[in-house]
Coordinates of C-alpha atoms and ligand atoms in Angstrom, one line a residue:
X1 CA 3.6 9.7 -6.2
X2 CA 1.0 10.1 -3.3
X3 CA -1.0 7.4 -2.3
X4 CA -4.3 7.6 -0.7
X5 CA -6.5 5.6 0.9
X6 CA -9.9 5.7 0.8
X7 CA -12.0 3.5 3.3
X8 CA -15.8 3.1 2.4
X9 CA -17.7 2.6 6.0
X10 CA -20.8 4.3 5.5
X11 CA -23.0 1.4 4.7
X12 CA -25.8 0.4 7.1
X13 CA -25.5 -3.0 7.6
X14 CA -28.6 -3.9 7.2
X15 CA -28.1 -7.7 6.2
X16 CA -26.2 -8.3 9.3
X17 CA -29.0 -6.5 11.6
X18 CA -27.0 -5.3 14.1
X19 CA -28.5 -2.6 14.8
X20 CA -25.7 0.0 13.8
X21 CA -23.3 0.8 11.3
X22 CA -21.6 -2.5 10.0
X23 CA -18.0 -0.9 10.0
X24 CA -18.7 -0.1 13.6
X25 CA -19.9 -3.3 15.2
X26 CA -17.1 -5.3 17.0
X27 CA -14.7 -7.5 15.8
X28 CA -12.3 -9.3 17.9
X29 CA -12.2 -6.3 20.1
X30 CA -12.3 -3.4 17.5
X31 CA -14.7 -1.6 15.6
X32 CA -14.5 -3.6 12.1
X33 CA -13.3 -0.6 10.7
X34 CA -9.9 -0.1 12.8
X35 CA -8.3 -3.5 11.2
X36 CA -8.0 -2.5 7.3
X37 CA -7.6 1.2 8.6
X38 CA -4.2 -0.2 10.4
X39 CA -3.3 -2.2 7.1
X40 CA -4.1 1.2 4.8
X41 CA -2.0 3.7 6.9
X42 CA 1.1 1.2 6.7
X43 CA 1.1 2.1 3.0
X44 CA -0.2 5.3 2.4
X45 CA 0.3 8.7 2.7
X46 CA -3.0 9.4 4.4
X47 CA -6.2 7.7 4.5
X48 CA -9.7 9.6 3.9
X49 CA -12.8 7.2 5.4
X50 CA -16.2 7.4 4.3
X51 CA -18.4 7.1 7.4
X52 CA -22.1 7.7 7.7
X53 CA -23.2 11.5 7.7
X54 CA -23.7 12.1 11.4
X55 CA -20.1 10.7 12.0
X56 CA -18.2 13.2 9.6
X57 CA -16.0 15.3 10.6
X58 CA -15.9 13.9 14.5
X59 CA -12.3 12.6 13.6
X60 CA -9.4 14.4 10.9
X61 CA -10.2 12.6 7.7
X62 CA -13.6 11.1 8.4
X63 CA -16.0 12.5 5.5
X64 CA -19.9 12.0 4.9
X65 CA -20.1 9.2 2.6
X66 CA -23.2 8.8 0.3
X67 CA -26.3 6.8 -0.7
X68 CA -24.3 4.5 -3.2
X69 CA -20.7 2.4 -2.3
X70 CA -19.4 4.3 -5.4
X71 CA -20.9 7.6 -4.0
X72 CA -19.1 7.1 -0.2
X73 CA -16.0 6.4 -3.1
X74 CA -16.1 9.6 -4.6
X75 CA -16.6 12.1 -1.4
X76 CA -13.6 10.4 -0.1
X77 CA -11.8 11.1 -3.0
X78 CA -13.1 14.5 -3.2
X79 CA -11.5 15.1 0.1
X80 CA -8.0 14.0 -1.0
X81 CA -7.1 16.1 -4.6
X82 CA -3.5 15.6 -4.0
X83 CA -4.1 12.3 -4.7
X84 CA -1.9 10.5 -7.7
X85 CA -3.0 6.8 -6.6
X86 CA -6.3 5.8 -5.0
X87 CA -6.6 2.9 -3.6
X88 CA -10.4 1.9 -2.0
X89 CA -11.4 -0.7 0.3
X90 CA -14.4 -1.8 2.1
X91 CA -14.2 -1.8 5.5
X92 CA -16.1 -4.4 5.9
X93 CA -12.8 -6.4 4.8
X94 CA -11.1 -6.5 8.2
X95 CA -8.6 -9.0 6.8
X96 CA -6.8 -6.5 4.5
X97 CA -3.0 -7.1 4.8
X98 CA 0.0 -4.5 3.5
X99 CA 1.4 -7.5 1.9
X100 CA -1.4 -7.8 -0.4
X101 CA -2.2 -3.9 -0.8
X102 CA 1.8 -3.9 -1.5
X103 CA 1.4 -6.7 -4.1
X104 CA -1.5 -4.5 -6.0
X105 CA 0.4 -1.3 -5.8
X106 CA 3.2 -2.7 -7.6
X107 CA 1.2 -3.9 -10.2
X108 CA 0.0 -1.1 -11.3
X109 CA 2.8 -0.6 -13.9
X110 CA 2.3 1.6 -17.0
X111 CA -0.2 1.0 -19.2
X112 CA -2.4 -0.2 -16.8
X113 CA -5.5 2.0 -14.7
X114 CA -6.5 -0.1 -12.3
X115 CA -5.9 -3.0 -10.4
X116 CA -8.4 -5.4 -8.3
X117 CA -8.0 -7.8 -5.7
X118 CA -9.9 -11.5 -6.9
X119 CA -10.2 -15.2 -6.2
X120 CA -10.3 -17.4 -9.1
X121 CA -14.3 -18.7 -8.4
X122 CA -14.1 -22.4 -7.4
X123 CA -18.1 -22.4 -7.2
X124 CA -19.5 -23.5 -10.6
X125 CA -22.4 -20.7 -11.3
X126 CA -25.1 -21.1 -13.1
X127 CA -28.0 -18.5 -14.3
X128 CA -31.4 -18.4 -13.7
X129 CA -34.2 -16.6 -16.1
X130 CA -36.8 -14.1 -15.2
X131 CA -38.9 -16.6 -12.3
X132 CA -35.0 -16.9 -11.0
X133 CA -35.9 -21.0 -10.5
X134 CA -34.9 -22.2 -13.9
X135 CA -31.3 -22.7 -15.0
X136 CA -30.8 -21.6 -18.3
X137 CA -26.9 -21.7 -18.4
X138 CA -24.2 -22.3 -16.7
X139 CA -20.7 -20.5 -17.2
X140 CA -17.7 -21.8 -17.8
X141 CA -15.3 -21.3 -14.4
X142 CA -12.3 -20.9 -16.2
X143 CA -11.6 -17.2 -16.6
X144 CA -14.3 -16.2 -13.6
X145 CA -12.6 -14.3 -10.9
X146 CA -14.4 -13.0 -7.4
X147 CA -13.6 -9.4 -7.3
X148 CA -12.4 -8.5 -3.2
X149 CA -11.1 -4.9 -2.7
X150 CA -8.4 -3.4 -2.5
X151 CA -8.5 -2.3 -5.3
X152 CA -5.8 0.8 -6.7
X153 CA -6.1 3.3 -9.5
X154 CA -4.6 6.0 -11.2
X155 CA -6.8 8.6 -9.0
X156 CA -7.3 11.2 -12.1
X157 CA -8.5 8.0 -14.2
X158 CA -10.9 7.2 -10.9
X159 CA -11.9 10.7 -10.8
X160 CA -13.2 10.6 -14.2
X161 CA -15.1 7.5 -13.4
X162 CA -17.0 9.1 -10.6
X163 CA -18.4 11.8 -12.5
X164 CA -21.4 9.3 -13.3
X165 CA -25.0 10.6 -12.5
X166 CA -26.2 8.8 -9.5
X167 CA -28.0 5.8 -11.0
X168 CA -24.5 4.8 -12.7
X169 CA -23.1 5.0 -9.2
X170 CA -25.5 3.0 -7.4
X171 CA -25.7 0.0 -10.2
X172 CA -22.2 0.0 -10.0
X173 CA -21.1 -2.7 -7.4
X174 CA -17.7 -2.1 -7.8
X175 CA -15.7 1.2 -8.9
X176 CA -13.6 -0.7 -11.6
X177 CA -16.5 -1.3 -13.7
X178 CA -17.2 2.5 -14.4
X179 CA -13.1 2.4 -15.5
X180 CA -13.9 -1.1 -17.6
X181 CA -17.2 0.6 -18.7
X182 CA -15.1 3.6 -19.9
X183 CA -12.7 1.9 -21.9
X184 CA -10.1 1.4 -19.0
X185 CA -7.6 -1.3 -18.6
X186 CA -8.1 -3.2 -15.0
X187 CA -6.3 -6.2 -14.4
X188 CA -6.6 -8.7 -11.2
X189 CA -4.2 -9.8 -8.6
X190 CA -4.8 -12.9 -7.0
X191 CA -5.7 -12.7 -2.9
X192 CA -6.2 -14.9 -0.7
X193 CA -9.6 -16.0 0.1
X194 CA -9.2 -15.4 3.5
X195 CA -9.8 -11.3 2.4
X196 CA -13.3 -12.2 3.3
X197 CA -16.5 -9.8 3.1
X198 CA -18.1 -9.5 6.1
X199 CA -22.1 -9.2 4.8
X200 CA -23.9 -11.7 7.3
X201 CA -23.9 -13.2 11.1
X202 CA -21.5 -16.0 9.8
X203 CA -19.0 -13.8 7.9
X204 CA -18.6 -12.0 11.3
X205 CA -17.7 -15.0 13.4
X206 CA -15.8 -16.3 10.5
X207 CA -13.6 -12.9 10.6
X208 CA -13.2 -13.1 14.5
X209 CA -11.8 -16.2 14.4
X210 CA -9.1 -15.7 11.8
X211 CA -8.3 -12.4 12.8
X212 CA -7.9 -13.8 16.6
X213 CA -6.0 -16.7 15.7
X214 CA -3.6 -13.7 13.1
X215 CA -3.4 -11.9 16.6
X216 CA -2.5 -15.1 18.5
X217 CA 0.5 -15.8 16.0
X218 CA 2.1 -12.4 15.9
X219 CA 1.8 -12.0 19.5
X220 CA 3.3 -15.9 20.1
X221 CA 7.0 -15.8 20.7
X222 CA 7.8 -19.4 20.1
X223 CA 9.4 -19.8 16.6
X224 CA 6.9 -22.3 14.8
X225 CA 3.6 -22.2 16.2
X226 CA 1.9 -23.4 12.8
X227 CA -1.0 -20.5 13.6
X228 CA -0.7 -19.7 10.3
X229 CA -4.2 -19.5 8.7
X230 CA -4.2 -22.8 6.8
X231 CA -2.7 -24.4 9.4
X232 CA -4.0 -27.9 10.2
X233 CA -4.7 -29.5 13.3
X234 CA -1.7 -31.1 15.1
X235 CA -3.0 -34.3 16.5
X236 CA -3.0 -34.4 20.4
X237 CA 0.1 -36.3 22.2
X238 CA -0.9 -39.4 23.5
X239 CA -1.9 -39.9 27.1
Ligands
CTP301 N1 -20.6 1.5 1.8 C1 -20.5 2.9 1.9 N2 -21.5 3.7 1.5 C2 -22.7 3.1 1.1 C3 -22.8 1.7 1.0 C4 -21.7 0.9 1.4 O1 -19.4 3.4 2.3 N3 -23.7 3.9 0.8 C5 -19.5 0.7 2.3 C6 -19.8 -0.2 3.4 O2 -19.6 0.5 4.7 C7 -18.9 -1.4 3.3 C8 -18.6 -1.4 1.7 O3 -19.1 -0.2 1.2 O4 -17.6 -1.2 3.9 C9 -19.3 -2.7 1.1 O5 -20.7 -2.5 1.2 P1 -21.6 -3.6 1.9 O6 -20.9 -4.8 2.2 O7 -22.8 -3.8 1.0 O8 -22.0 -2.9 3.3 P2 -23.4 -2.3 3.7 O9 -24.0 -1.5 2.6 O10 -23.1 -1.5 5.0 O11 -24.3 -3.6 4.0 P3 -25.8 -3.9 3.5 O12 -25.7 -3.8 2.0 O13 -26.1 -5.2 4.1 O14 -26.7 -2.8 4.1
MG302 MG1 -24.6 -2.5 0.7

C-alpha cells in the first residue's frame, strides 16, 4: 500500500494579515509549513504540497494549489496517481504528530473510507436565524465532534470525491464531507486538542509556545522534566 501525503499550503492567510502566505510565516523558527511536513514524511512514502501558484514547482513535489482548500486537495492528489492512501493535512496545523497520523492510518480498517482527526466539542453551540442575533436552538453536545485534519482515505474513494464542479469544492470545508455526501463511511479518531488551527494572531503565539516548549522536552536530557504539554506548574523551592 503507498501512502501519500498531501499538504494544503496555498491559502492566503488573510485572517492572520501577515502579509504573506500563512504556511510561510514563522513559527518558532520555521516556516509553519516545515513542522507537519517533518511529521508527514515520517510516515509516508512521499509527500506532494499544495503551495500558492508562483511557488510551484521551485521545490520536487511542490504543486500549484487552487482557489478552494478542496481544490489545493485535489492538484496534490493529481500529482501523486500511485497513490493507494491519501492522507491530507493543513499546514496550518504545525502540531501534527506521527503518533497521531499513525493512530488514523491504522484505523482505517476495511469497510471503512475515510478517517478524521476530531475533539469531542466541550463548547455548548447554539444557532442563530437569518439576523444571526437571535438563538433559535441550541444542540445537544453529545455526539458533536470538532473535525482537525489529518485526515486519511482510500485515495481512489478521494479521487472520486474531487471530481465535484468547483462550487461543491469551495462549500466544502472539509474533504470528508464530499465522501459523507457520497454515501461514504468516515469515522473519527480522537486528537488531542493541542492539534490546533492556526487562523488568527493568537493561534500563532499559541502554536509557538507549545511547539517551543515540545522542542525544549525532546532536546532536554534529564529523565523527567514534566515539559510534557499538560504539564503543570511545579511550585518554586522556597527561599
Ligand atoms: N488552503 C489551500 N488552498 C486554498 C485555501 C486554503 O491549500 N485555496 C490551505 C491553507 O494553506 C491551510 C488550510 O488549507 O493550510 C486550511 O485553510 P485556512 O486555515 O482557511 O487557511 P487560509 O485559507 O490560508 O486562511 P484564510 O482563510 O484566513 O485566508
Ligand atoms: Mg481559508
Amino acid at each position: 500500500m503507498i501512502v501519500v501525503g498531501l499538504l494544503v499550503a496555498a491559502g492566503s492567510g488573510e485572517r492572520l494579515g501577515a502579509g504573506a502566505p500563512k504556511a510561510f510565516v514563522g513559527c518558532a523558527g520555521r516556516p509553519l509549513l516545515e513542522w507537519s511536513l517533518d511529521a508527514l514524511s515520517a510516515v509516508c512514502d512521499r509527500v506532494v504540497v499544495a503551495v500558492p501558484p508562483e511557488l510551484a514547482g521551485l521545490e520536487r513535489d511542490r504543486v500549484a494549489g487552487a482557489a478552494s482548500r478542496s481544490g489545493s486537495v485535489r492538484a496534490a492528489l493529481r500529482a501523486a496517481p500511485e497513490a493507494d492512501i491519501a492522507i491530507v493535512h493543513d499546514a496550518a496545523r504545525p502540531l501534527l504528530t506521527s503518533g497521531l497520523l499513525e493512530r488514523c492510518l491504522a484505523a482505517l480498517e476495511d469497510g471503512w473510507d475515510g478517517v478524521v482527526a476530531a475533539a469531542p466539542v466541550s463548547d455548548t453551540i447554539k444557532e442563530t436565524g437569518p439576523g444571526r442575533t437571535r438563538v433559535v436552538r441550541t444542540l445537544p453536545r453529545r455526539g458533536l465532534w470538532a473535525v482537525q485534519t489529518p485526515q486519511v482515505f482510500r485515495a481512489e474513494v478521494l479521487r472520486a470525491a474531487l471530481e465535484a464542479d468547483e462550487a461543491t469544492l469551495a462549500a466544502a470545508s472539509d474533504d470528508a464531507s464530499l465522501i459523507e455526501a457520497a454515501g461514504g463511511a468516515v469515522r473519527v479518531v480522537e486528537a488531542p486538542a493541542e492539534n490546533l488551527k492556526v487562523t488568527g494572531r493568537l493561534d500563532l503565539r499559541v502554536a509557538e509556545a507549545l511547539l517551543r516548549e515540545r522542542e525544549g522536552g525532546a532536546k532536554s536530557s534529564r529523565p523527567d522534566t514534566g515539559a510534557g504539554l499538560c504539564s503543570s506548574p511545579t511550585a518554586a523551592p522556597r527561599a
